[in-house]
Amino acid sequence: MKPVSLIQFLIEERRAGHINAELSLLIEVVARACKRIAVATGKGALGGVLGEAGTGNIQGEAQKKLDVISNEILLEANAWGGHLAACASEEMEDPQQIPDGYPKGQHLLLFDPLDGSSNIDVNISVGTIFSVLRCPDGVTEPKAEHFLQPGTTQLAAGYVVYGPATVLVLTFGHGTHEFTLDREVGSFILSRRAIRIPEQATEFAINMSNQRHWQPPMQRYVGELLAGKTGPRGKDFNMRWVASMVADVHRIVTRGGVFYYPLDAKIEKQGGKLRIMYEANPMAFIIEQAGGAATTGRQRIMEIQPTGLHQRVPVFLGSKEEVELATRYHQEADAAQG
Ligand code: FBP
């Protein structure tokens, strides 16, 4: 089979009427920026890019040097292309406007420039996550409120994993597709088209150290997974936790499974750990387009009307059967409490 490059795939998507020229260009630019981030992360200690940046972000988190470098690479790459009205990032409190003198486009781009940053210094896979929305008509200086659109309005979503291989996973709402970076040629090549996630799973990902803080339905659900064959589920489950959402989700996109970052007593006030606009929504779109499911434990993530650019939500995603069961346990418990 002749290799299909990302550029070729984008042309096919345009011919199929799934995307327009501007969105195609936007994805090309984001992919090129991620190739530069792959080079920076690949340098590790030799590139002087490890460790703290000495600054903090809007979330009150200490920024890693690579958080700042990746953010700048994506901002710079997207400033002059003419396909964006504005962009927003995990690392910036407010949206970034397109500099004067550059043409503006119809799209809004949101991104987590380097997800899993707690793993950078220990050489574990990290990634970039992005989501594309349409800029509301007539808006020339998009503010945060113009980004607050439900996940169902996403035009595109994707992530890039910087691991042993650099892999891009992408959806435009017509299936989920994977591209692997051919480092010699410098091009992303289609490695899996129209990915399907198995409905059933035997692998779950959750930070078990938070167990005592979980709500009773989550205690019940995970308790049954751990009971395995000896319990009501009648089969054994294995556990994985990379603590890089992009890497845990890529495992699920590759061989199925489920990922949970539920609400717990520690993070109740902030509404969850992961951010809806540039972590939960894009991952939910990718997973649903591959036949999986994505909820907060109580409702479909992509139907939430966001209220803030950095809003956090609980995340349940992956193989349908497990996500639906964990969600049902929460809904039943809520109904019982009336
Ligand atoms: P950022 O690194 O982008 O802030 O993402 C948050 C994150 O690192 C996720 O990638 C990961 O799933 C989760 O936090 C890990 O949480 P914990 O430290 O509780 O295991």
CSV table of C-alpha atoms and ligand atoms in Angstrom, one decimal:
chain,number,residue,atom,x,y,z
A,1,MET,CA,0.0,0.0,0.0
A,2,LYS,CA,1.4,3.4,-1.0
A,3,PRO,CA,2.0,5.5,2.2
A,4,VAL,CA,-0.6,8.3,2.6
A,5,SER,CA,0.8,11.5,4.0
A,6,LEU,CA,-1.1,13.9,6.3
A,7,ILE,CA,-1.2,16.5,3.4
A,8,GLN,CA,-2.7,13.9,1.0
A,9,PHE,CA,-5.2,12.8,3.7
A,10,LEU,CA,-6.3,16.5,4.2
A,11,ILE,CA,-6.8,16.9,0.5
A,12,GLU,CA,-9.0,13.8,0.5
A,13,GLU,CA,-11.0,15.2,3.4
A,14,ARG,CA,-11.5,18.5,1.5
A,15,ARG,CA,-12.6,16.6,-1.6
A,16,ALA,CA,-15.1,14.7,0.6
A,17,GLY,CA,-16.4,18.0,1.8
A,18,HIS,CA,-15.5,17.2,5.4
A,19,ILE,CA,-13.3,20.2,5.9
A,20,ASN,CA,-12.5,23.5,4.1
A,21,ALA,CA,-9.2,24.8,2.9
A,22,GLU,CA,-8.7,27.0,5.9
A,23,LEU,CA,-9.2,24.2,8.4
A,24,SER,CA,-6.9,22.0,6.4
A,25,LEU,CA,-4.2,24.6,6.5
A,26,LEU,CA,-4.7,25.1,10.3
A,27,ILE,CA,-4.1,21.3,10.9
A,28,GLU,CA,-1.0,21.4,8.7
A,29,VAL,CA,0.4,24.3,10.8
A,30,VAL,CA,-0.4,22.6,14.1
A,31,ALA,CA,1.2,19.4,12.9
A,32,ARG,CA,4.3,21.3,11.8
A,33,ALA,CA,4.5,23.1,15.2
A,34,CYS,CA,4.2,19.7,16.9
A,35,LYS,CA,7.2,18.4,14.9
A,36,ARG,CA,9.2,21.2,16.4
A,37,ILE,CA,8.0,20.4,19.9
A,38,ALA,CA,9.0,16.7,19.2
A,39,VAL,CA,12.5,17.9,18.4
A,40,ALA,CA,12.6,20.1,21.6
A,41,THR,CA,11.3,17.3,23.9
A,42,GLY,CA,13.7,14.8,22.2
A,43,LYS,CA,16.7,16.8,23.2
A,44,GLY,CA,16.1,16.3,26.9
A,45,ALA,CA,19.0,17.4,29.2
A,46,LEU,CA,21.2,18.0,26.2
A,47,GLY,CA,18.9,20.8,25.0
A,48,GLY,CA,18.7,22.4,28.4
A,49,VAL,CA,14.9,22.1,28.3
A,50,LEU,CA,14.3,20.1,31.4
A,51,GLY,CA,13.2,21.5,34.8
A,52,GLU,CA,11.2,24.4,36.0
A,53,ALA,CA,10.7,27.6,34.1
A,54,GLY,CA,10.5,29.5,37.4
A,55,THR,CA,7.0,30.8,36.4
A,56,GLY,CA,3.4,29.7,37.2
A,57,ASN,CA,0.4,29.5,35.0
A,58,ILE,CA,-3.3,30.6,35.5
A,59,GLN,CA,-4.0,27.2,37.2
A,60,GLY,CA,-1.4,28.1,39.9
A,61,GLU,CA,0.8,25.3,38.6
A,62,ALA,CA,4.6,25.7,38.3
A,63,GLN,CA,5.4,25.8,34.6
A,64,LYS,CA,8.1,23.5,33.2
A,65,LYS,CA,10.5,25.1,30.6
A,66,LEU,CA,9.0,22.8,28.0
A,67,ASP,CA,5.5,24.0,28.8
A,68,VAL,CA,6.6,27.6,28.0
A,69,ILE,CA,8.7,26.5,24.9
A,70,SER,CA,5.8,24.4,23.5
A,71,ASN,CA,3.3,27.2,24.1
A,72,GLU,CA,5.5,29.7,22.2
A,73,ILE,CA,6.1,27.3,19.3
A,74,LEU,CA,2.3,26.9,18.8
A,75,LEU,CA,1.6,30.6,19.2
A,76,GLU,CA,4.3,31.6,16.8
A,77,ALA,CA,3.3,29.0,14.2
A,78,ASN,CA,-0.3,30.1,14.3
A,79,ALA,CA,0.2,33.8,14.3
A,80,TRP,CA,0.7,34.6,10.6
A,81,GLY,CA,-1.1,31.7,8.7
A,82,GLY,CA,-4.4,33.7,8.2
A,83,HIS,CA,-6.6,30.7,9.4
A,84,LEU,CA,-7.2,31.8,13.0
A,85,ALA,CA,-9.3,34.5,14.7
A,86,ALA,CA,-7.6,33.8,18.1
A,87,CYS,CA,-6.2,31.0,20.2
A,88,ALA,CA,-6.3,29.9,23.8
A,89,SER,CA,-4.0,27.8,25.9
A,90,GLU,CA,-3.7,26.0,29.2
A,91,GLU,CA,-0.6,28.2,29.8
A,92,MET,CA,-2.4,31.6,29.3
A,93,GLU,CA,-5.2,33.2,31.3
A,94,ASP,CA,-6.8,35.0,28.3
A,95,PRO,CA,-7.1,34.3,24.6
A,96,GLN,CA,-4.2,35.3,22.4
A,97,GLN,CA,-5.3,37.7,19.6
A,98,ILE,CA,-3.7,37.5,16.1
A,99,PRO,CA,-1.1,40.2,15.9
A,100,ASP,CA,-2.1,43.3,13.9
A,101,GLY,CA,-0.8,43.2,10.3
A,102,TYR,CA,-1.6,39.5,10.0
A,103,PRO,CA,-4.7,38.2,8.2
A,104,LYS,CA,-7.4,36.7,10.5
A,105,GLY,CA,-9.4,33.6,9.8
A,106,GLN,CA,-12.7,32.0,10.9
A,107,HIS,CA,-11.3,29.5,13.4
A,108,LEU,CA,-10.6,29.4,17.2
A,109,LEU,CA,-7.8,27.1,18.4
A,110,LEU,CA,-7.5,25.8,21.9
A,111,PHE,CA,-4.5,23.7,23.1
A,112,ASP,CA,-2.7,22.1,26.0
A,113,PRO,CA,0.8,22.6,24.6
A,114,LEU,CA,2.4,19.9,26.8
A,115,ASP,CA,0.2,17.5,28.6
A,116,GLY,CA,1.6,15.3,31.3
A,117,SER,CA,4.3,17.9,32.1
A,118,SER,CA,5.0,16.2,35.4
A,119,ASN,CA,6.6,13.4,33.4
A,120,ILE,CA,8.9,15.5,31.3
A,121,ASP,CA,12.0,15.3,33.5
A,122,VAL,CA,11.7,11.6,33.9
A,123,ASN,CA,11.5,10.9,30.1
A,124,ILE,CA,8.0,9.5,30.1
A,125,SER,CA,5.7,10.2,27.1
A,126,VAL,CA,4.0,13.7,27.1
A,127,GLY,CA,1.9,15.3,24.4
A,128,THR,CA,0.0,18.2,22.8
A,129,ILE,CA,-3.8,18.2,22.8
A,130,PHE,CA,-5.9,20.6,20.5
A,131,SER,CA,-9.4,21.5,19.7
A,132,VAL,CA,-10.8,23.7,16.8
A,133,LEU,CA,-14.0,25.7,17.0
A,134,ARG,CA,-15.7,28.2,14.6
A,135,CYS,CA,-15.3,31.9,15.5
A,136,PRO,CA,-18.9,33.3,15.9
A,137,ASP,CA,-19.8,35.5,12.8
A,138,GLY,CA,-19.0,39.2,13.1
A,139,VAL,CA,-16.5,38.7,16.0
A,140,THR,CA,-13.2,40.3,15.1
A,141,GLU,CA,-11.5,40.3,18.6
A,142,PRO,CA,-12.6,37.0,20.2
A,143,LYS,CA,-12.9,37.0,23.9
A,144,ALA,CA,-13.0,34.1,26.3
A,145,GLU,CA,-16.9,34.0,26.0
A,146,HIS,CA,-16.6,33.3,22.2
A,147,PHE,CA,-14.7,30.1,23.0
A,148,LEU,CA,-17.3,28.8,25.4
A,149,GLN,CA,-19.0,26.4,22.9
A,150,PRO,CA,-20.1,22.8,23.8
A,151,GLY,CA,-17.8,20.0,22.5
A,152,THR,CA,-20.4,19.0,20.0
A,153,THR,CA,-19.5,22.1,18.0
A,154,GLN,CA,-15.8,21.1,17.6
A,155,LEU,CA,-14.7,21.1,13.9
A,156,ALA,CA,-11.6,19.1,14.7
A,157,ALA,CA,-9.7,17.7,17.6
A,158,GLY,CA,-6.4,15.9,17.9
A,159,TYR,CA,-3.4,15.0,20.0
A,160,VAL,CA,0.3,14.3,19.4
A,161,VAL,CA,2.2,11.9,21.7
A,162,TYR,CA,5.9,12.5,22.0
A,163,GLY,CA,6.9,8.9,22.9
A,164,PRO,CA,9.3,6.4,21.3
A,165,ALA,CA,7.5,7.4,18.1
A,166,THR,CA,5.7,10.7,17.5
A,167,VAL,CA,2.1,10.0,16.7
A,168,LEU,CA,-0.8,12.3,15.7
A,169,VAL,CA,-4.4,11.2,16.2
A,170,LEU,CA,-7.0,13.3,14.5
A,171,THR,CA,-10.8,13.6,13.9
A,172,PHE,CA,-13.0,15.9,11.9
A,173,GLY,CA,-16.1,14.1,12.9
A,174,HIS,CA,-15.7,11.5,10.2
A,175,GLY,CA,-13.9,8.8,12.2
A,176,THR,CA,-10.6,8.9,14.1
A,177,HIS,CA,-7.3,8.4,12.3
A,178,GLU,CA,-3.7,7.9,13.3
A,179,PHE,CA,-0.5,9.3,11.7
A,180,THR,CA,3.1,8.3,12.6
A,181,LEU,CA,5.9,10.8,12.1
A,182,ASP,CA,8.5,9.4,9.6
A,183,ARG,CA,11.5,11.2,11.2
A,184,GLU,CA,13.7,10.7,8.1
A,185,VAL,CA,11.2,12.3,5.7
A,186,GLY,CA,9.8,14.6,8.3
A,187,SER,CA,6.2,13.8,7.4
A,188,PHE,CA,3.2,12.4,9.3
A,189,ILE,CA,2.2,9.2,7.5
A,190,LEU,CA,-1.3,7.6,7.9
A,191,SER,CA,-0.8,4.5,10.1
A,192,ARG,CA,-4.4,3.6,11.0
A,193,ARG,CA,-7.6,4.9,9.3
A,194,ALA,CA,-11.1,4.8,10.9
A,195,ILE,CA,-10.0,3.4,14.3
A,196,ARG,CA,-12.5,1.4,16.3
A,197,ILE,CA,-12.1,1.0,20.1
A,198,PRO,CA,-13.4,-2.4,21.5
A,199,GLU,CA,-16.7,-2.0,23.4
A,200,GLN,CA,-15.5,-4.2,26.2
A,201,ALA,CA,-12.3,-3.6,28.2
A,202,THR,CA,-10.0,-5.4,30.7
A,203,GLU,CA,-7.7,-2.5,31.4
A,204,PHE,CA,-8.5,0.6,33.5
A,205,ALA,CA,-6.5,3.7,34.2
A,206,ILE,CA,-7.1,5.8,37.4
A,207,ASN,CA,-4.9,7.4,40.1
A,208,MET,CA,-5.5,4.8,42.8
A,209,SER,CA,-3.8,6.9,45.4
A,210,ASN,CA,-7.0,9.1,45.4
A,211,GLN,CA,-9.2,6.1,46.3
A,212,ARG,CA,-10.1,7.3,49.8
A,213,HIS,CA,-11.3,10.6,48.4
A,214,TRP,CA,-13.6,9.1,45.8
A,215,GLN,CA,-17.5,9.2,45.9
A,216,PRO,CA,-19.3,6.0,46.8
A,217,PRO,CA,-20.3,5.0,43.2
A,218,MET,CA,-16.6,5.2,42.2
A,219,GLN,CA,-15.6,3.2,45.2
A,220,ARG,CA,-18.2,0.6,44.2
A,221,TYR,CA,-17.2,0.5,40.5
A,222,VAL,CA,-13.4,0.2,41.1
A,223,GLY,CA,-14.0,-2.2,43.9
A,224,GLU,CA,-15.7,-4.5,41.5
A,225,LEU,CA,-12.9,-4.2,39.0
A,226,LEU,CA,-10.3,-5.1,41.7
A,227,ALA,CA,-12.5,-8.1,42.8
A,228,GLY,CA,-12.2,-9.3,39.2
A,229,LYS,CA,-13.2,-13.0,38.7
A,230,THR,CA,-14.1,-13.4,42.4
A,231,GLY,CA,-16.6,-10.5,42.2
A,232,PRO,CA,-19.8,-9.5,40.3
A,233,ARG,CA,-17.9,-8.7,37.1
A,234,GLY,CA,-16.7,-12.3,36.8
A,235,LYS,CA,-13.5,-11.3,34.9
A,236,ASP,CA,-10.1,-9.9,35.9
A,237,PHE,CA,-9.1,-6.3,35.0
A,238,ASN,CA,-5.5,-4.9,34.8
A,239,MET,CA,-4.5,-1.4,35.8
A,240,ARG,CA,-2.3,1.2,34.1
A,241,TRP,CA,-1.6,4.8,35.0
A,242,VAL,CA,1.0,6.9,33.1
A,243,ALA,CA,-0.1,10.2,34.6
A,244,SER,CA,0.0,11.7,31.1
A,245,MET,CA,-3.6,11.8,29.9
A,246,VAL,CA,-2.4,11.9,26.2
A,247,ALA,CA,-0.4,8.6,26.7
A,248,ASP,CA,-3.2,6.9,28.7
A,249,VAL,CA,-5.7,7.9,26.0
A,250,HIS,CA,-3.4,6.7,23.2
A,251,ARG,CA,-3.2,3.3,24.8
A,252,ILE,CA,-7.0,3.2,24.8
A,253,VAL,CA,-7.2,4.3,21.1
A,254,THR,CA,-4.7,1.6,20.4
A,255,ARG,CA,-6.1,-1.4,22.3
A,256,GLY,CA,-9.2,-0.3,24.2
A,257,GLY,CA,-9.6,0.2,27.9
A,258,VAL,CA,-10.9,3.0,30.1
A,259,PHE,CA,-9.5,6.2,31.7
A,260,TYR,CA,-11.0,7.9,34.8
A,261,TYR,CA,-10.2,11.2,36.6
A,262,PRO,CA,-13.4,11.3,38.8
A,263,LEU,CA,-14.5,14.0,41.1
A,264,ASP,CA,-13.1,13.4,44.6
A,265,ALA,CA,-13.2,15.3,47.9
A,266,LYS,CA,-9.8,16.9,47.2
A,267,ILE,CA,-10.8,18.5,43.9
A,268,GLU,CA,-14.6,18.9,44.5
A,269,LYS,CA,-14.4,22.7,44.9
A,270,GLN,CA,-12.6,23.1,41.5
A,271,GLY,CA,-15.0,20.8,39.8
A,272,GLY,CA,-12.4,18.2,38.7
A,273,LYS,CA,-8.8,17.9,37.7
A,274,LEU,CA,-8.8,18.0,33.8
A,275,ARG,CA,-9.8,21.0,31.8
A,276,ILE,CA,-12.9,20.7,29.5
A,277,MET,CA,-11.9,23.1,26.7
A,278,TYR,CA,-8.4,21.7,25.8
A,279,GLU,CA,-8.3,18.2,27.5
A,280,ALA,CA,-11.8,16.7,28.0
A,281,ASN,CA,-13.6,17.9,24.9
A,282,PRO,CA,-11.0,17.1,22.3
A,283,MET,CA,-10.4,13.7,23.9
A,284,ALA,CA,-14.1,13.0,24.1
A,285,PHE,CA,-14.5,13.8,20.3
A,286,ILE,CA,-11.6,11.5,19.4
A,287,ILE,CA,-12.9,8.7,21.6
A,288,GLU,CA,-16.6,9.0,20.5
A,289,GLN,CA,-15.5,9.0,16.8
A,290,ALA,CA,-13.7,5.7,17.4
A,291,GLY,CA,-16.8,4.1,18.9
A,292,GLY,CA,-16.1,4.8,22.6
A,293,ALA,CA,-17.9,6.9,25.1
A,294,ALA,CA,-17.0,10.0,27.3
A,295,THR,CA,-18.9,11.3,30.3
A,296,THR,CA,-18.4,13.2,33.5
A,297,GLY,CA,-19.9,10.2,35.4
A,298,ARG,CA,-23.2,12.0,35.1
A,299,GLN,CA,-23.5,13.5,31.6
A,300,ARG,CA,-22.0,13.3,28.1
A,301,ILE,CA,-18.9,15.6,28.2
A,302,MET,CA,-19.5,17.1,24.7
A,303,GLU,CA,-23.0,18.3,25.7
A,304,ILE,CA,-21.7,20.5,28.6
A,305,GLN,CA,-22.2,24.2,28.0
A,306,PRO,CA,-18.8,25.5,29.2
A,307,THR,CA,-18.7,28.4,31.7
A,308,GLY,CA,-15.0,29.2,31.8
A,309,LEU,CA,-11.9,28.9,29.5
A,310,HIS,CA,-10.1,26.9,32.2
A,311,GLN,CA,-13.1,25.1,33.6
A,312,ARG,CA,-12.4,21.6,35.0
A,313,VAL,CA,-14.7,18.5,34.8
A,314,PRO,CA,-14.6,14.9,35.9
A,315,VAL,CA,-13.5,12.6,33.0
A,316,PHE,CA,-14.7,9.0,32.2
A,317,LEU,CA,-13.7,7.9,28.7
A,318,GLY,CA,-12.9,4.8,26.6
A,319,SER,CA,-14.6,1.5,25.9
A,320,LYS,CA,-18.4,2.0,25.8
A,321,GLU,CA,-19.5,-0.8,28.1
A,322,GLU,CA,-17.3,0.3,31.0
A,323,VAL,CA,-17.9,4.0,30.7
A,324,GLU,CA,-21.7,3.4,30.6
A,325,LEU,CA,-21.6,1.1,33.6
A,326,ALA,CA,-19.5,3.6,35.7
A,327,THR,CA,-21.9,6.4,34.7
A,328,ARG,CA,-25.0,4.3,35.5
A,329,TYR,CA,-23.6,3.6,39.0
A,330,HIS,CA,-23.3,7.4,39.5
A,331,GLN,CA,-26.7,8.2,38.1
A,332,GLU,CA,-28.4,5.5,40.2
A,333,ALA,CA,-26.7,6.8,43.3
A,334,ASP,CA,-27.8,10.3,42.5
A,335,ALA,CA,-31.4,9.1,41.9
A,336,ALA,CA,-31.4,7.1,45.2
A,337,GLN,CA,-30.3,10.3,47.0
A,338,GLY,CA,-33.3,12.0,45.3
B,1,FBP,P1,-1.1,18.8,32.6
B,1,FBP,O1,0.1,18.1,32.7
B,1,FBP,O2,-1.4,19.4,31.2
B,1,FBP,O3,-1.4,19.8,33.6
B,1,FBP,O4,-2.3,17.7,32.7
B,1,FBP,C1,-2.8,17.2,33.7
B,1,FBP,C2,-2.3,15.7,34.0
B,1,FBP,O5,-0.9,15.7,34.0
B,1,FBP,C3,-2.8,14.7,33.0
B,1,FBP,O6,-2.0,14.6,31.8
B,1,FBP,C4,-2.8,13.4,33.8
B,1,FBP,O7,-3.8,12.5,33.3
B,1,FBP,C5,-3.1,13.9,35.2
B,1,FBP,O8,-2.8,15.3,35.2
B,1,FBP,C6,-2.2,13.2,36.2
B,1,FBP,O9,-2.8,13.5,37.4
B,1,FBP,P2,-2.1,12.9,38.8
B,1,FBP,O10,-0.9,13.8,39.0
B,1,FBP,O11,-3.1,13.1,39.8
B,1,FBP,O12,-1.7,11.5,38.6
